[in-house]
Short mmCIF file of N, CA and C in Angstrom, two decimals:
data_model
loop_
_atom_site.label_atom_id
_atom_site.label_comp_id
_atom_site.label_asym_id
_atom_site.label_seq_id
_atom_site.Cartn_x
_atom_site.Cartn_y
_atom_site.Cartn_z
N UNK A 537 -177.08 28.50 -87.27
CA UNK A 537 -177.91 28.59 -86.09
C UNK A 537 -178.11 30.07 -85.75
N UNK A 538 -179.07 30.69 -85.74
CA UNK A 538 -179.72 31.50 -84.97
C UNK A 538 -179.40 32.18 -83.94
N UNK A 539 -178.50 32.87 -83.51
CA UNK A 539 -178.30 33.39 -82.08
C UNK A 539 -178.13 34.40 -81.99
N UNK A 540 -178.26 35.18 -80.61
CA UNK A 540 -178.14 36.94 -80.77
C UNK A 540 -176.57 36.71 -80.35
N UNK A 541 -176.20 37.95 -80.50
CA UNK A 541 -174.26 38.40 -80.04
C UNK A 541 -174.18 38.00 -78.75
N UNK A 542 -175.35 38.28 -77.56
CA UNK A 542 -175.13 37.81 -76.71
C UNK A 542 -174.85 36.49 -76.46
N UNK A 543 -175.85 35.62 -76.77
CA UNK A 543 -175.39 34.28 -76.95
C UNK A 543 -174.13 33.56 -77.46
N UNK A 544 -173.95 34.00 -78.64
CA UNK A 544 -172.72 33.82 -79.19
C UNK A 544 -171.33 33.93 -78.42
N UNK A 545 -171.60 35.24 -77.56
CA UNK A 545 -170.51 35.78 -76.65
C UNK A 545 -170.82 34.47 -75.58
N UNK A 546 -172.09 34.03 -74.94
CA UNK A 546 -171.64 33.25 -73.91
C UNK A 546 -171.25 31.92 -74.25
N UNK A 547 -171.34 31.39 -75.46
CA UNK A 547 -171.12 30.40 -75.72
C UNK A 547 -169.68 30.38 -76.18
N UNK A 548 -168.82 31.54 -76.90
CA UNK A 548 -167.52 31.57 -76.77
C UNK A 548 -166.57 31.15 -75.80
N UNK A 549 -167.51 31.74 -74.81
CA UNK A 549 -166.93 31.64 -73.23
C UNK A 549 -166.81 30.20 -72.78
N UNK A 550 -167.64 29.70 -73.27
CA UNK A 550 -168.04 28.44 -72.36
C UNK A 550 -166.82 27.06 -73.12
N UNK A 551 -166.89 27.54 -74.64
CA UNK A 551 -165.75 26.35 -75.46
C UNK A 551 -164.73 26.88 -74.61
N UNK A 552 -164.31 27.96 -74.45
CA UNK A 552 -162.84 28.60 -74.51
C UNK A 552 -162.75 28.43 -72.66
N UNK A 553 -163.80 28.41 -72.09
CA UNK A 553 -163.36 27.24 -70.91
C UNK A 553 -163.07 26.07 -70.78
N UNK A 554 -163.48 25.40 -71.58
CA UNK A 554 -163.49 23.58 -72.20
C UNK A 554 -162.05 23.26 -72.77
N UNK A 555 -161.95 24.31 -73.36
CA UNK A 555 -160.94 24.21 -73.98
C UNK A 555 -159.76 24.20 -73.08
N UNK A 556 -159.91 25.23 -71.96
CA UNK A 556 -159.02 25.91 -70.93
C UNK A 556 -158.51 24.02 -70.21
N UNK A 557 -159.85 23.53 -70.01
CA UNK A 557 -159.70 22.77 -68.88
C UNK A 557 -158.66 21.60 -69.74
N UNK A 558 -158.78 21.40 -70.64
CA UNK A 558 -157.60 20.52 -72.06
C UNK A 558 -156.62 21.02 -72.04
N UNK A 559 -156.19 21.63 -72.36
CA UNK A 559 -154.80 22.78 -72.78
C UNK A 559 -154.10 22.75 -71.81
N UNK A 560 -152.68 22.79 -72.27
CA UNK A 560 -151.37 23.18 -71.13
C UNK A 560 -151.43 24.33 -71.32
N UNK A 561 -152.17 25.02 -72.52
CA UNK A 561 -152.40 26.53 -72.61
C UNK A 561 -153.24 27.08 -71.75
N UNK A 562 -153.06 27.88 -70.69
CA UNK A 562 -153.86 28.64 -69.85
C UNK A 562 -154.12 29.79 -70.62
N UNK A 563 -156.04 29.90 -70.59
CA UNK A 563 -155.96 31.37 -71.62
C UNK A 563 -157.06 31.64 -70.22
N UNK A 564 -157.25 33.35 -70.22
CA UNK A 564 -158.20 33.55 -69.39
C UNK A 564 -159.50 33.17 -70.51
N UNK A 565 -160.84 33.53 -69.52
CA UNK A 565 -162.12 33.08 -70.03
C UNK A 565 -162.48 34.30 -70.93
N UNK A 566 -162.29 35.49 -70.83
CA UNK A 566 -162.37 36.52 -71.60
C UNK A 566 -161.27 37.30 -71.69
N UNK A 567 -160.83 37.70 -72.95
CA UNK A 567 -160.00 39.44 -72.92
C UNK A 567 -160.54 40.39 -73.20
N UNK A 568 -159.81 41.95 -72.25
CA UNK A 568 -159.57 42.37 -72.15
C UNK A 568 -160.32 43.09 -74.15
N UNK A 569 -161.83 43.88 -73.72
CA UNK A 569 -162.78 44.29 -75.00
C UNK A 569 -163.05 43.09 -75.98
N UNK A 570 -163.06 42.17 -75.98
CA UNK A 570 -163.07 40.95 -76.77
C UNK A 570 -164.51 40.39 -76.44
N UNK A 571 -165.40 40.10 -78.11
CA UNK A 571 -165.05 39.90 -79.04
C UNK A 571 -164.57 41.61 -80.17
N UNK A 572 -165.33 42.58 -79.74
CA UNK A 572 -165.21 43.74 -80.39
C UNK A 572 -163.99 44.23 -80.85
N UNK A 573 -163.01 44.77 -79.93
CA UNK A 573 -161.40 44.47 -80.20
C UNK A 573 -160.59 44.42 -81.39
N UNK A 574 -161.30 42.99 -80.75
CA UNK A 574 -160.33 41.87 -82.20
C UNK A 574 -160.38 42.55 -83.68
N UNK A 575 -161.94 42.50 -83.98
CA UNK A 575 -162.51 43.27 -85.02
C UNK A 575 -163.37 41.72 -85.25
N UNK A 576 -163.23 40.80 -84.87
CA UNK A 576 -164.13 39.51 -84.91
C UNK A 576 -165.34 39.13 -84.35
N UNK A 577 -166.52 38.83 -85.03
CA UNK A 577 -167.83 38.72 -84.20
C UNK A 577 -167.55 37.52 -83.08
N UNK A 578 -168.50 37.93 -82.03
CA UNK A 578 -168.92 36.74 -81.23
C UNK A 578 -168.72 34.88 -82.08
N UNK A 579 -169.87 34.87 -82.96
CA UNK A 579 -169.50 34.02 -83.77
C UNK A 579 -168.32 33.19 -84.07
N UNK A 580 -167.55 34.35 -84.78
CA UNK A 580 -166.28 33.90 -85.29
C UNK A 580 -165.28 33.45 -83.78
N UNK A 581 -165.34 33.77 -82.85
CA UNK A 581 -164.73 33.57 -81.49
C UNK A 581 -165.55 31.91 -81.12
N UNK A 582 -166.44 31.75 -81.26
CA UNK A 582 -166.83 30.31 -81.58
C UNK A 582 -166.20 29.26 -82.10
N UNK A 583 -166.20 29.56 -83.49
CA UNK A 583 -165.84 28.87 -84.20
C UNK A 583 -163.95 28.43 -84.22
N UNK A 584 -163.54 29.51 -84.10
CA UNK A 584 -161.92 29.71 -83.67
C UNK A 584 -161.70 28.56 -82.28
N UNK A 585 -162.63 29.13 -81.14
CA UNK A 585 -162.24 28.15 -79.78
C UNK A 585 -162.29 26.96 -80.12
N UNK A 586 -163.82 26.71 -80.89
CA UNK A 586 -164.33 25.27 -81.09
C UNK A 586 -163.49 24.40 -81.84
N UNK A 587 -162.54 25.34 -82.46
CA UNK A 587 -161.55 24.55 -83.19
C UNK A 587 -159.73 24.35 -82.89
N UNK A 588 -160.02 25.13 -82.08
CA UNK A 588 -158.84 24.68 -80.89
C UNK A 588 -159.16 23.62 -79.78
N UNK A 589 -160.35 23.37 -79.24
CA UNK A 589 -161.01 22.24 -78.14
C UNK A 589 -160.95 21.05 -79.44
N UNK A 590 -161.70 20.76 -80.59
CA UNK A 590 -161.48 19.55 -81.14
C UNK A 590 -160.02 19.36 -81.38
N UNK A 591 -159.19 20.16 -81.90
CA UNK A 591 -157.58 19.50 -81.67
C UNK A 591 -157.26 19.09 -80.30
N UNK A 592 -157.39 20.02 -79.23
CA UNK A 592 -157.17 19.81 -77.80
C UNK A 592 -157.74 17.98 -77.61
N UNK A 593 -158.87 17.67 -78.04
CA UNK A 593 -159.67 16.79 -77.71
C UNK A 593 -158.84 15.73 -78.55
N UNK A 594 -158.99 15.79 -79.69
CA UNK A 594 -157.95 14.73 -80.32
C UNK A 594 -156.81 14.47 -79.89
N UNK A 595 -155.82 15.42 -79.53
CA UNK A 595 -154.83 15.59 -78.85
C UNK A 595 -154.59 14.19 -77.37
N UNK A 596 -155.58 14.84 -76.73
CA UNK A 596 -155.81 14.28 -75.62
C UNK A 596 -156.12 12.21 -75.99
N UNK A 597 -156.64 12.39 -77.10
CA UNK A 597 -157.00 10.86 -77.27
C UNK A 597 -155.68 9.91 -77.73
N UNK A 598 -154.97 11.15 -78.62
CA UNK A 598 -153.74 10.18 -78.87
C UNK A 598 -152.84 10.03 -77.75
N UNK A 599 -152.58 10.70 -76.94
CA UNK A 599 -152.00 10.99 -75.69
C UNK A 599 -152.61 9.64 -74.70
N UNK A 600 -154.12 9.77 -74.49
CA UNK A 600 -154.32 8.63 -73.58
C UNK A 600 -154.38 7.35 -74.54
N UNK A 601 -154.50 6.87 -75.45
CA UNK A 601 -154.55 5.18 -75.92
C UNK A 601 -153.68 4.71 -75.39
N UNK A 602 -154.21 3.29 -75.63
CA UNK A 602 -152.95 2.64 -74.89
C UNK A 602 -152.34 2.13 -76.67
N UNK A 603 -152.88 2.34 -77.47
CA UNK A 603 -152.14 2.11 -78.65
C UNK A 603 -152.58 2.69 -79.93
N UNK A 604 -151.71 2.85 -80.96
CA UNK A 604 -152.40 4.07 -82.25
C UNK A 604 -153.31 3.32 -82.83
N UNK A 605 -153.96 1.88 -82.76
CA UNK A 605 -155.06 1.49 -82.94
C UNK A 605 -156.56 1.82 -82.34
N UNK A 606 -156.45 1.76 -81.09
CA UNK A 606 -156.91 2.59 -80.30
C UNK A 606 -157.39 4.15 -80.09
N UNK A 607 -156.46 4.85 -80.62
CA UNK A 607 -156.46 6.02 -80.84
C UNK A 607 -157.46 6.30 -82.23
N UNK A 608 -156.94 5.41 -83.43
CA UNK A 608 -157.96 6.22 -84.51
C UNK A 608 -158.99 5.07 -84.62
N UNK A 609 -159.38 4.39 -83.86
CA UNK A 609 -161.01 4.14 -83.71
C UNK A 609 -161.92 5.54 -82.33
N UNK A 610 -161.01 5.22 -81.94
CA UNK A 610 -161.74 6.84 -80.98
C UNK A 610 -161.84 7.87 -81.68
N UNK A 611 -160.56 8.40 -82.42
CA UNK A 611 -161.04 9.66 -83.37
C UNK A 611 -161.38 9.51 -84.69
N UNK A 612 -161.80 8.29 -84.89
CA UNK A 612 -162.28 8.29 -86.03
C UNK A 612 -163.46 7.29 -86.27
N UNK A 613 -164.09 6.69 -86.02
CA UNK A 613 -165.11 5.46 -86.49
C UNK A 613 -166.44 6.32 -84.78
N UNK A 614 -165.75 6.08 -83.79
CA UNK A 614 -166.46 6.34 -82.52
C UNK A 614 -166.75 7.82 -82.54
N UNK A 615 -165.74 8.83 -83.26
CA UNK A 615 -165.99 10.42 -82.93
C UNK A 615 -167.26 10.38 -84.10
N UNK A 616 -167.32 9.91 -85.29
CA UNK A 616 -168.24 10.25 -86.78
C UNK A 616 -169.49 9.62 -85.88
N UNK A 617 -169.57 8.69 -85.07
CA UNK A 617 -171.06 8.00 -84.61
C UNK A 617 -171.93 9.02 -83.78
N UNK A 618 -170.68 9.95 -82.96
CA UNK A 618 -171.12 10.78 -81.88
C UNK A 618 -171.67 11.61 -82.75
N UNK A 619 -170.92 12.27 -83.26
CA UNK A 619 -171.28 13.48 -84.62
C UNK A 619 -172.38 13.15 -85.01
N UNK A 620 -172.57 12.28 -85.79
CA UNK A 620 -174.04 12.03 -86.16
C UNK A 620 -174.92 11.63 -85.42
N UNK A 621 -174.76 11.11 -84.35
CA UNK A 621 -176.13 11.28 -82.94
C UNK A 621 -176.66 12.33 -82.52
N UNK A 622 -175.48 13.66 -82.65
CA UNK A 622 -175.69 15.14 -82.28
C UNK A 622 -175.97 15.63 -83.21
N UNK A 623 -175.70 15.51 -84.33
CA UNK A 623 -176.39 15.97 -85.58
C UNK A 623 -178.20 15.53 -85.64
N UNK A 624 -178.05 14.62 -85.71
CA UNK A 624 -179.71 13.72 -85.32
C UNK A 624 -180.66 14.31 -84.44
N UNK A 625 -179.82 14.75 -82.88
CA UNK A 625 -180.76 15.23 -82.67
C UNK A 625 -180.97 16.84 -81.98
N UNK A 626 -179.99 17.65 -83.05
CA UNK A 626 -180.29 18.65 -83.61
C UNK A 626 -181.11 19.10 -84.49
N UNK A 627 -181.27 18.18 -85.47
CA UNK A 627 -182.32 18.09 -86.49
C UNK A 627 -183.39 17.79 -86.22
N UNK A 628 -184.00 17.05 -84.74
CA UNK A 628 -185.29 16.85 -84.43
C UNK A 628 -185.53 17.80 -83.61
N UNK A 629 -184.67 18.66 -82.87
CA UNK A 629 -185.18 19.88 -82.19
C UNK A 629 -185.49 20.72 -83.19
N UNK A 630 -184.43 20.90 -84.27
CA UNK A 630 -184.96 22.05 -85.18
C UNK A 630 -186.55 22.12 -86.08
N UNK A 631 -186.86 20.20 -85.94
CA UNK A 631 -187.93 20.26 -87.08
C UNK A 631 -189.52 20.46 -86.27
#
């Protein structure tokens, strides 16, 4: 996807709040020269959060079922349907 650094930077922000609101981990919303800092693009600060919020998120599902049956139809049969609805219609904005 297409985005300037700026974007990238606000959209870092925005998982790594999502993420915030999941987590027993309290992180602030930005540090302290970050993404530059690090030596990591905007981007890569994306992709890193976004992949701490889907564990967070899974996390959270095994945590609430009321049973591990339960649990991997939510993260698994129900999460692949969502995925591909958002995939779907990503692909009709893009075309």
């Amino acid at each position: 996807m297409a985005r300037t650094d700026e974007q990238w930077q606000r959209t870092a922000m925005y998982v790594r709040h999502a993420y915030n609101k999941l987590s027993v981990r309290d992180l602030p919303l930005c540090l302290p020269g970050e993404p530059q800092e690090c030596g990591q693009s905007a981007q890569q600060h994306v992709l890193l959060w976004a992949a701490d919020l889907k564990a967070a998120a899974h996390h959270l599902i095994e945590e609430s079922a009321p049973s591990h049956d339960e649990a991997a139809y939510h993260a698994g049969p129900l999460y692949k349907d969502k995925l591909n609805l958002l995939r779907e219609s990503s692909a009709r904005q893009s075309a």
